[in-house]
Short mmCIF file of C-alpha atoms and ligand atoms in Angstrom, two decimals:
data_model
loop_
_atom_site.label_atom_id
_atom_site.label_comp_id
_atom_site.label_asym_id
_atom_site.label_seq_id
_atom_site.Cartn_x
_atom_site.Cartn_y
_atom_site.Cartn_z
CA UNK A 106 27.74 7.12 11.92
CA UNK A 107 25.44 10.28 11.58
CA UNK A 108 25.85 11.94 8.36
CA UNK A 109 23.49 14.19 8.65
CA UNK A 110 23.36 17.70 7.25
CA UNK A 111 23.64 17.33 3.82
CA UNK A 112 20.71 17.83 1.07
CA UNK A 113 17.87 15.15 -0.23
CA UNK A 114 16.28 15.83 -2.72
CA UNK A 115 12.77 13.07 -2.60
CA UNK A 116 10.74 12.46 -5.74
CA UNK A 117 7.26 12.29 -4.96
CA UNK A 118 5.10 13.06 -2.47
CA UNK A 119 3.27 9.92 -1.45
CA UNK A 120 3.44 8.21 1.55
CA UNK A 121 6.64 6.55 0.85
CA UNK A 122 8.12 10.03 0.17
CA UNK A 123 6.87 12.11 2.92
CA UNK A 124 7.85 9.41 5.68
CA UNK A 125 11.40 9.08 3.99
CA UNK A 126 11.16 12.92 4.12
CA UNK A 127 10.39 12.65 7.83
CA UNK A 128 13.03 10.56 9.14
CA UNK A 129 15.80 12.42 6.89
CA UNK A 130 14.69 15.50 8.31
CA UNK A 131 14.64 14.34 11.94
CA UNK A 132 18.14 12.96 11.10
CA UNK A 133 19.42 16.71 10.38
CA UNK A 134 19.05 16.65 6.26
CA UNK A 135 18.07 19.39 4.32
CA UNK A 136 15.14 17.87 2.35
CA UNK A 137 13.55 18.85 -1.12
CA UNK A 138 10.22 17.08 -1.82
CA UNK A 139 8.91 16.75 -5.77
CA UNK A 140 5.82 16.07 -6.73
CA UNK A 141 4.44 16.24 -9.88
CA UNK A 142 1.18 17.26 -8.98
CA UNK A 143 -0.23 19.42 -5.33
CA UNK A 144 0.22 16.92 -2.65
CA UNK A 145 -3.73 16.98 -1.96
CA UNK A 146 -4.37 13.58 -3.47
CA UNK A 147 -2.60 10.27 -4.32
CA UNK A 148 -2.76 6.50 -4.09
CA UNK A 149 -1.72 7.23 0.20
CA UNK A 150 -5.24 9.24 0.61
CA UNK A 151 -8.11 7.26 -0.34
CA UNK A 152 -6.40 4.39 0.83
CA UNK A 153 -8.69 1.80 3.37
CA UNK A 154 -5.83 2.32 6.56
CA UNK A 155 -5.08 -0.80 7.34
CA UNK A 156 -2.16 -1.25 9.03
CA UNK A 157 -1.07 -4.70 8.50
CA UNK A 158 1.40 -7.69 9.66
CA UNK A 159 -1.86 -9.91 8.80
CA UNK A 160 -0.07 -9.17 4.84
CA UNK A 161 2.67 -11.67 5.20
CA UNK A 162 1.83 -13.42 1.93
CA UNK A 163 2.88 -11.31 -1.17
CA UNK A 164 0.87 -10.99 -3.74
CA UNK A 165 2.54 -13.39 -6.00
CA UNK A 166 1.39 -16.68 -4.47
CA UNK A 167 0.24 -20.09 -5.43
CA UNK A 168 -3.25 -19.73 -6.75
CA UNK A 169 -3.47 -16.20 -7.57
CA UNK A 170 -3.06 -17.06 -11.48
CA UNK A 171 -5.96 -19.65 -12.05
CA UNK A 172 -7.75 -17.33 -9.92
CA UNK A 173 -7.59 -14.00 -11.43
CA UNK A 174 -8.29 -15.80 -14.53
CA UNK A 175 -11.76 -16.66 -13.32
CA UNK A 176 -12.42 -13.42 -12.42
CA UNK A 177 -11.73 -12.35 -15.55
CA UNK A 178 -14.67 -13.32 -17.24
CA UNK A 179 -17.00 -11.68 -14.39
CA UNK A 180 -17.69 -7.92 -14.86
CA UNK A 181 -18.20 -7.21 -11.44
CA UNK A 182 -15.01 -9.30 -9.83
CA UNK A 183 -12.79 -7.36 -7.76
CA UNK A 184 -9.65 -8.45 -10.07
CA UNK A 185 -9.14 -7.45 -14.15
CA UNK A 186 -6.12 -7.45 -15.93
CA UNK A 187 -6.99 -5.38 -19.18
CA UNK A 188 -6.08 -7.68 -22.17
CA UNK A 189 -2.90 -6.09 -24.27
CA UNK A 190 0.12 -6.32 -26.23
CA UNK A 191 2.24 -3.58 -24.28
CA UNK A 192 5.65 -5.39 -23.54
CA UNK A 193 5.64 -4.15 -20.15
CA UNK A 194 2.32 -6.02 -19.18
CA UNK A 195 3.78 -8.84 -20.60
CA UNK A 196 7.34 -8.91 -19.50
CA UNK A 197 5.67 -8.24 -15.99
CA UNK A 198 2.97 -10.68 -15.90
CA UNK A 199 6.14 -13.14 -16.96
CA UNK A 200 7.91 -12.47 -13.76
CA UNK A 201 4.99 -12.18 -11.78
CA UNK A 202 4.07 -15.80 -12.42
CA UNK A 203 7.32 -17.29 -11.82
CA UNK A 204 7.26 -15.95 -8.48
CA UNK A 205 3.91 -17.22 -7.85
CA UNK A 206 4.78 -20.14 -6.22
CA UNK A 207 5.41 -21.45 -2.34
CA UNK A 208 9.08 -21.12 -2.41
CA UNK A 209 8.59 -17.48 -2.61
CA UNK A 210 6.31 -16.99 -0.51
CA UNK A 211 8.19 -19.23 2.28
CA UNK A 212 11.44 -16.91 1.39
CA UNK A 213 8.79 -13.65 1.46
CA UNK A 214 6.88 -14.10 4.84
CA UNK A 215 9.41 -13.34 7.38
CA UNK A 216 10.27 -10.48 5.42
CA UNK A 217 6.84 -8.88 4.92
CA UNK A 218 6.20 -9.65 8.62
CA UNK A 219 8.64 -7.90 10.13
CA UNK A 220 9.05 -5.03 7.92
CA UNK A 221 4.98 -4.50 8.54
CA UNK A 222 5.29 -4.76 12.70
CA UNK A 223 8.14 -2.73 12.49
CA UNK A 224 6.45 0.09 10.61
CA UNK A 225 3.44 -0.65 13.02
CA UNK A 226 5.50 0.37 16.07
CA UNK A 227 6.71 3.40 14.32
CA UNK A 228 3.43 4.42 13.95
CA UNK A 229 2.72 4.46 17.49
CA UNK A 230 5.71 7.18 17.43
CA UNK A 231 4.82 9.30 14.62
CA UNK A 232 1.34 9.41 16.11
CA UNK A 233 2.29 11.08 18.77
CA UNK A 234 5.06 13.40 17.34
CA UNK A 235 2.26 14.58 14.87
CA UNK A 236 0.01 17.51 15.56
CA UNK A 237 -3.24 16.35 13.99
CA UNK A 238 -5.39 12.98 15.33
CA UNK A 239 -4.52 10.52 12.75
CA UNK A 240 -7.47 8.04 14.15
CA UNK A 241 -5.26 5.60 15.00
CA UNK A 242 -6.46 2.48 16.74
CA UNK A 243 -5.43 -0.71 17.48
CA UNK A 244 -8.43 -3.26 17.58
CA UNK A 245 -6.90 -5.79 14.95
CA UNK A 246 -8.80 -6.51 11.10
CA UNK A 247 -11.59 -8.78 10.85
CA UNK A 248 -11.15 -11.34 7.87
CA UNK A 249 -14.61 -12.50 7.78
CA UNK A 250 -15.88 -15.77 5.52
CA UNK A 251 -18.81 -16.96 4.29
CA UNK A 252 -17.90 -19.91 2.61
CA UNK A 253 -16.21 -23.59 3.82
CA UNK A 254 -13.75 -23.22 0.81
CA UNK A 255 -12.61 -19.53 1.97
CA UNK A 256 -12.85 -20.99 6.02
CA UNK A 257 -10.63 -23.97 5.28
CA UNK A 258 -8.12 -21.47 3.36
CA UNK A 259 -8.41 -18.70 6.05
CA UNK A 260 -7.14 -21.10 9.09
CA UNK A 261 -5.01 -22.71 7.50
CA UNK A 262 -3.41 -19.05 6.99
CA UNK A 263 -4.12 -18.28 10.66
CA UNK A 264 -1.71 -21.19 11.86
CA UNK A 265 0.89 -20.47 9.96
CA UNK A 266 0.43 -16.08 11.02
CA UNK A 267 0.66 -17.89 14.78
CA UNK A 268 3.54 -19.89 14.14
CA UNK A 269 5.01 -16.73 12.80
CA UNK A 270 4.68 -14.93 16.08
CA UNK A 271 1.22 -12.89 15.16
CA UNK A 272 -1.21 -12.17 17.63
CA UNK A 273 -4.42 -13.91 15.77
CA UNK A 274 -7.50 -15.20 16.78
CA UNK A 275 -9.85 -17.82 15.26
CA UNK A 276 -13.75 -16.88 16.16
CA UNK A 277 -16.65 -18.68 15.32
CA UNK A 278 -19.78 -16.49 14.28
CA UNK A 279 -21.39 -15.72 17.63
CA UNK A 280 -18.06 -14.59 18.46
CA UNK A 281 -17.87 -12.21 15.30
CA UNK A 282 -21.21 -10.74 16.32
CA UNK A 283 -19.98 -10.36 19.98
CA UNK A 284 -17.24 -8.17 18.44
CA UNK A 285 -19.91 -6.55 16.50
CA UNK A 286 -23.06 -6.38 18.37
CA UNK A 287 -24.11 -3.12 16.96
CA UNK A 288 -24.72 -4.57 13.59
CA UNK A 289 -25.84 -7.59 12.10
CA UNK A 290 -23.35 -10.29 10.08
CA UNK A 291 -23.87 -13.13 8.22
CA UNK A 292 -20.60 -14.83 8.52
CA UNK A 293 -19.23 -18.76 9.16
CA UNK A 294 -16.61 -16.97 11.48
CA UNK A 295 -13.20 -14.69 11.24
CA UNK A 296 -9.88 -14.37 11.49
CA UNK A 297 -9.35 -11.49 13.98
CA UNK A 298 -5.44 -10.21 13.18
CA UNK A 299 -5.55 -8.46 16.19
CA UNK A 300 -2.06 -7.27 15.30
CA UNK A 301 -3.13 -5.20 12.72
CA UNK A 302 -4.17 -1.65 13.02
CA UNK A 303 -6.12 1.74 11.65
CA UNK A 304 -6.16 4.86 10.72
CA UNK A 305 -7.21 8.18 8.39
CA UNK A 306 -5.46 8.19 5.70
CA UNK A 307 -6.05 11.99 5.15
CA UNK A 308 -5.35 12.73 8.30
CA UNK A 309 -2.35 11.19 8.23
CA UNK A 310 -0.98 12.56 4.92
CA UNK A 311 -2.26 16.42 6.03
CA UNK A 312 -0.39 15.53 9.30
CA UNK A 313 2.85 14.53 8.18
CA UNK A 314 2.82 17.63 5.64
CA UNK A 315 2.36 20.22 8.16
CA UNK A 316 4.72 18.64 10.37
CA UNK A 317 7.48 18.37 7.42
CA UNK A 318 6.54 22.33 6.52
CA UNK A 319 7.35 22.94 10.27
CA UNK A 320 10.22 20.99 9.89
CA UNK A 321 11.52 23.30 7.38
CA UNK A 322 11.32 20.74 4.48
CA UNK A 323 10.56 22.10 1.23
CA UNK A 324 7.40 21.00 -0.57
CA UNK A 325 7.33 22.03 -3.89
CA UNK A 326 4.45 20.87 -5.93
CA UNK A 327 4.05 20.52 -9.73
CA UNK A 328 7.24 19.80 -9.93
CA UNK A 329 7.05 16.14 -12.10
CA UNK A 330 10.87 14.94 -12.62
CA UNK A 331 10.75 15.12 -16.51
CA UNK A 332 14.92 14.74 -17.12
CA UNK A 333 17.50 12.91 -14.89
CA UNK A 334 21.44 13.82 -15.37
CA UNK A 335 23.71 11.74 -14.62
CA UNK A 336 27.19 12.08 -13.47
CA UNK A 337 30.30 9.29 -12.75
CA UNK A 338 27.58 6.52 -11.29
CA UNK A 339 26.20 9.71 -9.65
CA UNK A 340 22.96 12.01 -10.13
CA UNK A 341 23.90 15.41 -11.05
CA UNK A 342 20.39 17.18 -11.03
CA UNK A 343 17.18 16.33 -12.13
CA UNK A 344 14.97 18.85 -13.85
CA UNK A 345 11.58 19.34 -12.68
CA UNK A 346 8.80 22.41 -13.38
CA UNK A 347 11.53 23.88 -15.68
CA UNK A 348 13.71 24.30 -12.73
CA UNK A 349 17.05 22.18 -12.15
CA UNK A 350 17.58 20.34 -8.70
CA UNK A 351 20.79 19.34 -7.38
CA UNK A 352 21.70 17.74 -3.61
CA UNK A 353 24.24 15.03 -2.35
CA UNK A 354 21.65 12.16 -2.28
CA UNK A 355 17.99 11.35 -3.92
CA UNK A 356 15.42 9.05 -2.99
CA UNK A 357 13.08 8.08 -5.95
CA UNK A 358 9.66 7.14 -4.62
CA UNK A 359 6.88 7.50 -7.48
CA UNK A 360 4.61 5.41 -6.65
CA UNK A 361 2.79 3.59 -9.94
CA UNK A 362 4.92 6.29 -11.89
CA UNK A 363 8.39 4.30 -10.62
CA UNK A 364 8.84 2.56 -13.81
CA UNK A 365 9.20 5.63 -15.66
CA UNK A 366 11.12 7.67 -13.49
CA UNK A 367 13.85 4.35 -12.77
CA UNK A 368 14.14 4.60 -16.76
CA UNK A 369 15.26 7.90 -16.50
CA UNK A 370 18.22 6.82 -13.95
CA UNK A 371 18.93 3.96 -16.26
CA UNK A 372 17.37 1.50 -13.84
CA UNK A 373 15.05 -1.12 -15.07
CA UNK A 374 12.10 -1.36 -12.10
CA UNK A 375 9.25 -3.61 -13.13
CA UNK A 376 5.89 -2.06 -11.80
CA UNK A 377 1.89 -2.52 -13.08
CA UNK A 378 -0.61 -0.16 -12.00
CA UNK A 379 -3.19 -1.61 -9.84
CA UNK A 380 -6.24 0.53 -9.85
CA UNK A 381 -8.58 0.49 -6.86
CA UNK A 382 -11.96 2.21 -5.56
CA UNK A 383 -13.18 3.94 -2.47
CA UNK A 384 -15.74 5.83 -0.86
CA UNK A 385 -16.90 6.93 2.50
CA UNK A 386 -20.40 6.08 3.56
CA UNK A 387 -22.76 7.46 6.45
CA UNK A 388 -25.05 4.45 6.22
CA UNK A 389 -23.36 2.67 9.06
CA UNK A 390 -24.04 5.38 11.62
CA UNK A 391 -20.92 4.64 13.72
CA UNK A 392 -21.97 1.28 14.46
CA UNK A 393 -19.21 -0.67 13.30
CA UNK A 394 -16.16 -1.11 15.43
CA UNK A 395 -13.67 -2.99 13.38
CA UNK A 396 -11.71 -2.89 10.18
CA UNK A 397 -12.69 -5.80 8.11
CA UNK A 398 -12.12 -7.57 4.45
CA UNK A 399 -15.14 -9.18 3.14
CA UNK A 400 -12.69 -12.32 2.02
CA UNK A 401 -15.10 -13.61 -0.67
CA UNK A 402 -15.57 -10.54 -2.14
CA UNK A 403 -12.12 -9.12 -1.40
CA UNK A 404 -14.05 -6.11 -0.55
CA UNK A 405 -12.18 -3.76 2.52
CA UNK A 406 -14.36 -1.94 5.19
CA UNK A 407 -13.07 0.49 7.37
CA UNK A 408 -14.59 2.90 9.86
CA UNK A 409 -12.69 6.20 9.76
CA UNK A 410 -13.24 9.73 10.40
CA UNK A 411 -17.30 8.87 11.43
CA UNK A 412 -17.61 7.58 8.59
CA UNK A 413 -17.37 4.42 7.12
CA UNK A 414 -14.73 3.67 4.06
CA UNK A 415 -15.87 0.73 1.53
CA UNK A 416 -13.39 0.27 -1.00
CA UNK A 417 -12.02 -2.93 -3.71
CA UNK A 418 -10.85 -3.76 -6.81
CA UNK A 419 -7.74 -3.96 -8.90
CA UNK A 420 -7.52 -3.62 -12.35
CA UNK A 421 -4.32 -4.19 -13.68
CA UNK A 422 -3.88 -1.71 -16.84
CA UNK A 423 -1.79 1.46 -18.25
CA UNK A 424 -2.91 4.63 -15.79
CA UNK A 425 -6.42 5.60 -16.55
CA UNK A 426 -8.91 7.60 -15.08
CA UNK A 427 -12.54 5.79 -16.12
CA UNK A 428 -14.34 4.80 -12.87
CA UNK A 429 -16.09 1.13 -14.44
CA UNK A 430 -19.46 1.18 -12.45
CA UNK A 431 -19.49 -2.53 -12.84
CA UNK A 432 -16.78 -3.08 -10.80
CA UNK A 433 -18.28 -0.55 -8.32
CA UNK A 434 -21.62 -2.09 -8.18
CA UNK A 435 -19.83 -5.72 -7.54
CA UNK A 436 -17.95 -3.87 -4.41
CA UNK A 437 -21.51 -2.24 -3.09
CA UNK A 438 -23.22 -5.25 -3.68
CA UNK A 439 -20.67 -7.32 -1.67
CA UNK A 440 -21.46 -5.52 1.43
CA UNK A 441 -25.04 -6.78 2.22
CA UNK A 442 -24.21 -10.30 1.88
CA UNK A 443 -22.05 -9.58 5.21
CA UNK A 444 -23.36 -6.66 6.72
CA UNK A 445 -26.75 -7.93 6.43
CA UNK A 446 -28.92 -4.27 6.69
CA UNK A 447 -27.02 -2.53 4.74
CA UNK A 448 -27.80 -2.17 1.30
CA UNK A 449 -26.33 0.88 -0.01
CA UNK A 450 -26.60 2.88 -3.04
CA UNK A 451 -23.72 2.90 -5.72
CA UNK A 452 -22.56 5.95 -5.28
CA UNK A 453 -21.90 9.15 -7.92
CA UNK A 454 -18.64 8.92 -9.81
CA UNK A 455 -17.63 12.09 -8.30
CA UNK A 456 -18.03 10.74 -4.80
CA UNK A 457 -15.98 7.60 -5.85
CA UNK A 458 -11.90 7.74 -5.16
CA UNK A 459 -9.71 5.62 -7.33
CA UNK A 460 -6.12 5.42 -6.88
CA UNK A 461 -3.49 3.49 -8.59
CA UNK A 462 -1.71 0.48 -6.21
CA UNK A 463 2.05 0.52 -7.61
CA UNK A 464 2.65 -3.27 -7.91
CA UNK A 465 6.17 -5.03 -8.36
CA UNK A 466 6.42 -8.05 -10.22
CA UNK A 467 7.22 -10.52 -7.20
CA UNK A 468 4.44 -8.61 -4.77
CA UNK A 469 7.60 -7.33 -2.64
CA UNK A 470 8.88 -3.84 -2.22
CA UNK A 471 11.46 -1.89 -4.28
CA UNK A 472 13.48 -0.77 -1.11
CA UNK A 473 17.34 0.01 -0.97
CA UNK A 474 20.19 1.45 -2.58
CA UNK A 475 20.94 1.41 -5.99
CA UNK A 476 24.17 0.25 -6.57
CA UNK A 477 24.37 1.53 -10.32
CA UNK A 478 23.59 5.00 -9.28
CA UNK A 479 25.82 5.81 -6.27
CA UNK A 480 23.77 7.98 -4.74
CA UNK A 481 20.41 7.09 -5.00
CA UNK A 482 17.91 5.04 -2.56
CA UNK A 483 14.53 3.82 -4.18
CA UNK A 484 11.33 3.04 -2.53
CA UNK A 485 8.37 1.63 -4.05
CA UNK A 486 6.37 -1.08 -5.38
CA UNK A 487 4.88 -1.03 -2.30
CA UNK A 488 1.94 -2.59 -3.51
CA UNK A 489 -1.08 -3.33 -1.52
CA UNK A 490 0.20 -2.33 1.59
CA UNK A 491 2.17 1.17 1.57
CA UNK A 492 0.24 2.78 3.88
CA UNK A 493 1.16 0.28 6.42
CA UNK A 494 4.90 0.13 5.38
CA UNK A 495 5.16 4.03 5.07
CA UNK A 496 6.90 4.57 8.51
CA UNK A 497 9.49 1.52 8.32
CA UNK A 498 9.87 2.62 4.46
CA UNK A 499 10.93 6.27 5.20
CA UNK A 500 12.75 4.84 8.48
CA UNK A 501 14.79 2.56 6.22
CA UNK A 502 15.60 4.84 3.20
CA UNK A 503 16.94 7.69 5.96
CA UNK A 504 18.87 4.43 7.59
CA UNK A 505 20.51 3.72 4.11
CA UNK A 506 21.26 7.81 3.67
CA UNK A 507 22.66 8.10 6.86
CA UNK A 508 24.94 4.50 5.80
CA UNK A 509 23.49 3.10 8.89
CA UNK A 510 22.75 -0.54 9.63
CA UNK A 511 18.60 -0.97 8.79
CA UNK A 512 16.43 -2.69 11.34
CA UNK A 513 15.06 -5.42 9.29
CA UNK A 514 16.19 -7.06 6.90
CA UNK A 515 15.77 -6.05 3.46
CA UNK A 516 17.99 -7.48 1.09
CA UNK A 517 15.20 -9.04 -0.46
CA UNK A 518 13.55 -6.08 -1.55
CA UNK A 519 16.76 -4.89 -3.67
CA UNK A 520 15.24 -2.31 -6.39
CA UNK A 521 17.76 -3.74 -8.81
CA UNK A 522 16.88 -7.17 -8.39
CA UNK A 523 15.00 -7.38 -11.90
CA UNK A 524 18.10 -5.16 -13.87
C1 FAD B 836 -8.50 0.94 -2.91
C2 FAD B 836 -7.15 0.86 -2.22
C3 FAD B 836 -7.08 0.46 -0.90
C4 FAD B 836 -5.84 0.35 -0.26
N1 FAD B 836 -5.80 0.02 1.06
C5 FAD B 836 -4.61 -0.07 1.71
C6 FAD B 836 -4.55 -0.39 3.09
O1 FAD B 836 -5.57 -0.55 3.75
N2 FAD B 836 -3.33 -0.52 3.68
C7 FAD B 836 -2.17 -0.32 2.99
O2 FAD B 836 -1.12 -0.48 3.56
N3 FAD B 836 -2.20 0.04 1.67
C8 FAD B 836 -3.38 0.16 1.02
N4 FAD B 836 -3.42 0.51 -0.32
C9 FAD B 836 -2.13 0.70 -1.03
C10 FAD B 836 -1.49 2.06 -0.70
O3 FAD B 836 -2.44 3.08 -0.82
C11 FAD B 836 -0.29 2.30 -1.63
O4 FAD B 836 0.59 1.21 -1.56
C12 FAD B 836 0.48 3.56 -1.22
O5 FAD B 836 -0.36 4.67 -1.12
C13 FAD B 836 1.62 3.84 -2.20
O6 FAD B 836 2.32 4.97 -1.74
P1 FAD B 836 3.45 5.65 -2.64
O7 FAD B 836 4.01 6.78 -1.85
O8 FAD B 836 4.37 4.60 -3.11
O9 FAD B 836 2.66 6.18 -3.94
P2 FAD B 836 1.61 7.41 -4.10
O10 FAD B 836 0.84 7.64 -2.85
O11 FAD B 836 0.86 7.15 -5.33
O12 FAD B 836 2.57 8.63 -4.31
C14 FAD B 836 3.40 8.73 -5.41
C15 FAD B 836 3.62 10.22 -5.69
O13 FAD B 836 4.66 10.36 -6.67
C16 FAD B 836 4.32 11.45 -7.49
N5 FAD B 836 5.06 11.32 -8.76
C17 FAD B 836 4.90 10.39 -9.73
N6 FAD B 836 5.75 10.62 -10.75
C18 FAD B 836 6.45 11.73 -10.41
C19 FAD B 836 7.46 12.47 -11.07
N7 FAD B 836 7.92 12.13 -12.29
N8 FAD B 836 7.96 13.56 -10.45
C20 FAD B 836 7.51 13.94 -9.23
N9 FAD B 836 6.52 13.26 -8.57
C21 FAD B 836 6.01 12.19 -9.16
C22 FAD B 836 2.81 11.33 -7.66
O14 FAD B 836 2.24 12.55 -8.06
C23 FAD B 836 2.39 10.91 -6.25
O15 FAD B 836 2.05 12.02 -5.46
C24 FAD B 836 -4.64 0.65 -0.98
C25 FAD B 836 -4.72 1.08 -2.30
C26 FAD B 836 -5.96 1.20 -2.93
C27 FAD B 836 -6.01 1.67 -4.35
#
């Protein structure tokens, strides 16, 4: 049944906002887009592209505890969870470690999978309904390894993406460096997901807003959501910029700012900033061909634009804006131990990107309708891999508006599942 023509009203302009802006809009709503700030910069811009089934494991898995706490004591690991009393850390780091476990990943997998190659196809769509070259290309990720621990680990992972369906390949390293020949690696071997994909982030995100501007969506920006009213299990308006907002249905996106805005709806939606770094680099000239993650050094590599995007980290803490050269310096020194000639600079804080990762408690989406608030869809906690689940996100949320059946499956990723 096609519902469409009546008005949306989206909360933030992100990745997860403009898609579900994109899909309403194709489906005949009248769309509103808020944004608290211009719509030139977010966590979906200095992103590192990756389009990726390859993430069928959430982030809550077996392991992840005992290992983060390692980290913790090095200055320069790509994981830190800033020590504090806040309740919300702790009531999230709670549920995030009772999910940690195999049972939820085994539940998770299918889930993750198929939400991620059917946002994948989508984007083979979108590219082509957009007017700007969003570099997308399809050569697969590299997960390269150095050590036997990391190999062993890696493979294993590899048999299980195959019995999942995945198109995967296990290479050796002469086979790595026949990928690679313009460069030189020092690697035991890879994983190549070759169902994963790239792309520009920025070209992407400048894409899909002059394509929603033709569209006729609005786009207003610094217009943060500061009050929501609610009406009868309904929202009534929200008030953003000083101005009041009112349409049949919202969609609340938010990214690492979820939390606060579900509060305002009387919705309790677990989320932890996860701060990353990036930068783009000249050094490597072009010469690299694939995407990779450094697996060691959980380090991510992507050629984009010319250039060449380096970026890592996640530091678990209230939103901040301090770049911590430490942590930059362990991502910059990561790269030489696999990319053998390039030993690059650390580069100026004001050529480094950060951007906050908004990460649910269980390491699985916020997607669906609300059922406390009757006409509301939510869509976040996308975690570390929004940019690839930006398409089937927005294609889901307009699904839900429209009261159409979804495509996947994704009553696992109720946004209420934590109230
Ligand atoms: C270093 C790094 C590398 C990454 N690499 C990848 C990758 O390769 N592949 C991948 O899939 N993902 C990757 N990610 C994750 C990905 O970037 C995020 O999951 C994604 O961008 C989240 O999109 P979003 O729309 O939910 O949030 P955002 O892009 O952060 O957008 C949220 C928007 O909501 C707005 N907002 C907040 N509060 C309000 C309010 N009250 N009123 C109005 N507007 C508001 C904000 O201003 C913002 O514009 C990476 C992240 C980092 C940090």
């Amino acid at each position: 049944m096609n519902k469409g023509g009546g008005t949306v009203v989206v909360i933030g302009g992100g990745i997860a906002g403009l898609c579900s802006a994109y899909y309403l809009s194709k489906a005949g709503w009248q769309v509103t887009v808020l944004d608290k700030e211009d719509f030139t910069d977010n966590c979906s811009y200095g992103n590192a592209g990756m389009i990726v089934p390859s993430h069928f494991t959430p982030m809550a898995a077996p392991g992840i505890i005992a290992q983060g706490i390692k980290w913790m004591f090095d200055s320069k690991s790509p994981f830190y969870v800033k020590p504090s009393l806040s309740w919300s850390l702790i009531s999230w780091g709670l549920k995030f470690m009772k999910h940690a476990n195999q049972k939820h990943v085994d539940r998770a997998s299918p889930y993750l999978r198929d939400l991620n190659l059917y946002s994948s196809a989508l984007y083979s769509d979108l590219a082509t309904d957009l007017e700007t070259d969003i570099d997308l290309h399809r050569k697969g990720i590299l997960m390269l390894y150095k050590t036997h621990k990391t190999q062993e680990e890696e493979i294993e992972l590899a048999h299980t993406a195959k019995q999942m369906g995945l198109d995967i390949d296990i290479l050796d390293a002469a086979q790595v460096q026949a990928l690679e020949p313009n460069v030189k690696l020092d690697v035991l071997g890879a994983v190549h997901y070759r169902c994963d994909s790239h792309l520009y982030p920025r070209a992407l995100m400048q894409g899909l807003l002059s394509k929603l501007e033709k569209m006729g969506v609005q786009l207003i920006k610094h217009a943060g959501v500061t009050d929501i009213e609610i009406s009868g299990e309904k929202i009534k308006s929200v008030l953003a910029g000083g101005k009041t907002y009112t349409a049949d249905k919202f969609v609340m996106t938010g990214g690492a700012w979820l939390k606060n805005l579900a509060k305002k709806a009387g919705l309790n939606i677990p989320l932890m900033p996860g701060k990353g770094y990036s930068f783009l680099t000249n050094a490597f000239e072009g010469k690299v061909q694939h995407p990779a993650l450094l697996l060691e050094a959980r380090v991510a590599l992507t050629p984009m634009g010319g250039k060449v995007r380096i970026g890592g980290t996640m530091e678990l803490a209230a939103i901040n804006h301090t770049i911590n050269t430490k942590r930059l310096q362990g991502i910059v020194e990561s790269v030489p131990k696999y990319y053998t000639d390039y030993t690059l600079p650390v580069p100026p804080a004001n050529e480094v990107w950060h951007g906050f990762r908004p990460c649910s408690a269980d390491g699985l989406p916020y997607l669906g309708q609300s059922t406390k608030v009757k006409n509301l869809v939510v869509a976040g906690g996308l975690g570390m891999m929004g940019l690839s689940l930006g398409p089937a996100t927005g294609k889901v949320v307009a699904d839900i508006v429209q009261e159409q059946k979804t495509a996947v499956g994704i009553d696992i990723y109720n946004p209420e599942r934590f109230q």
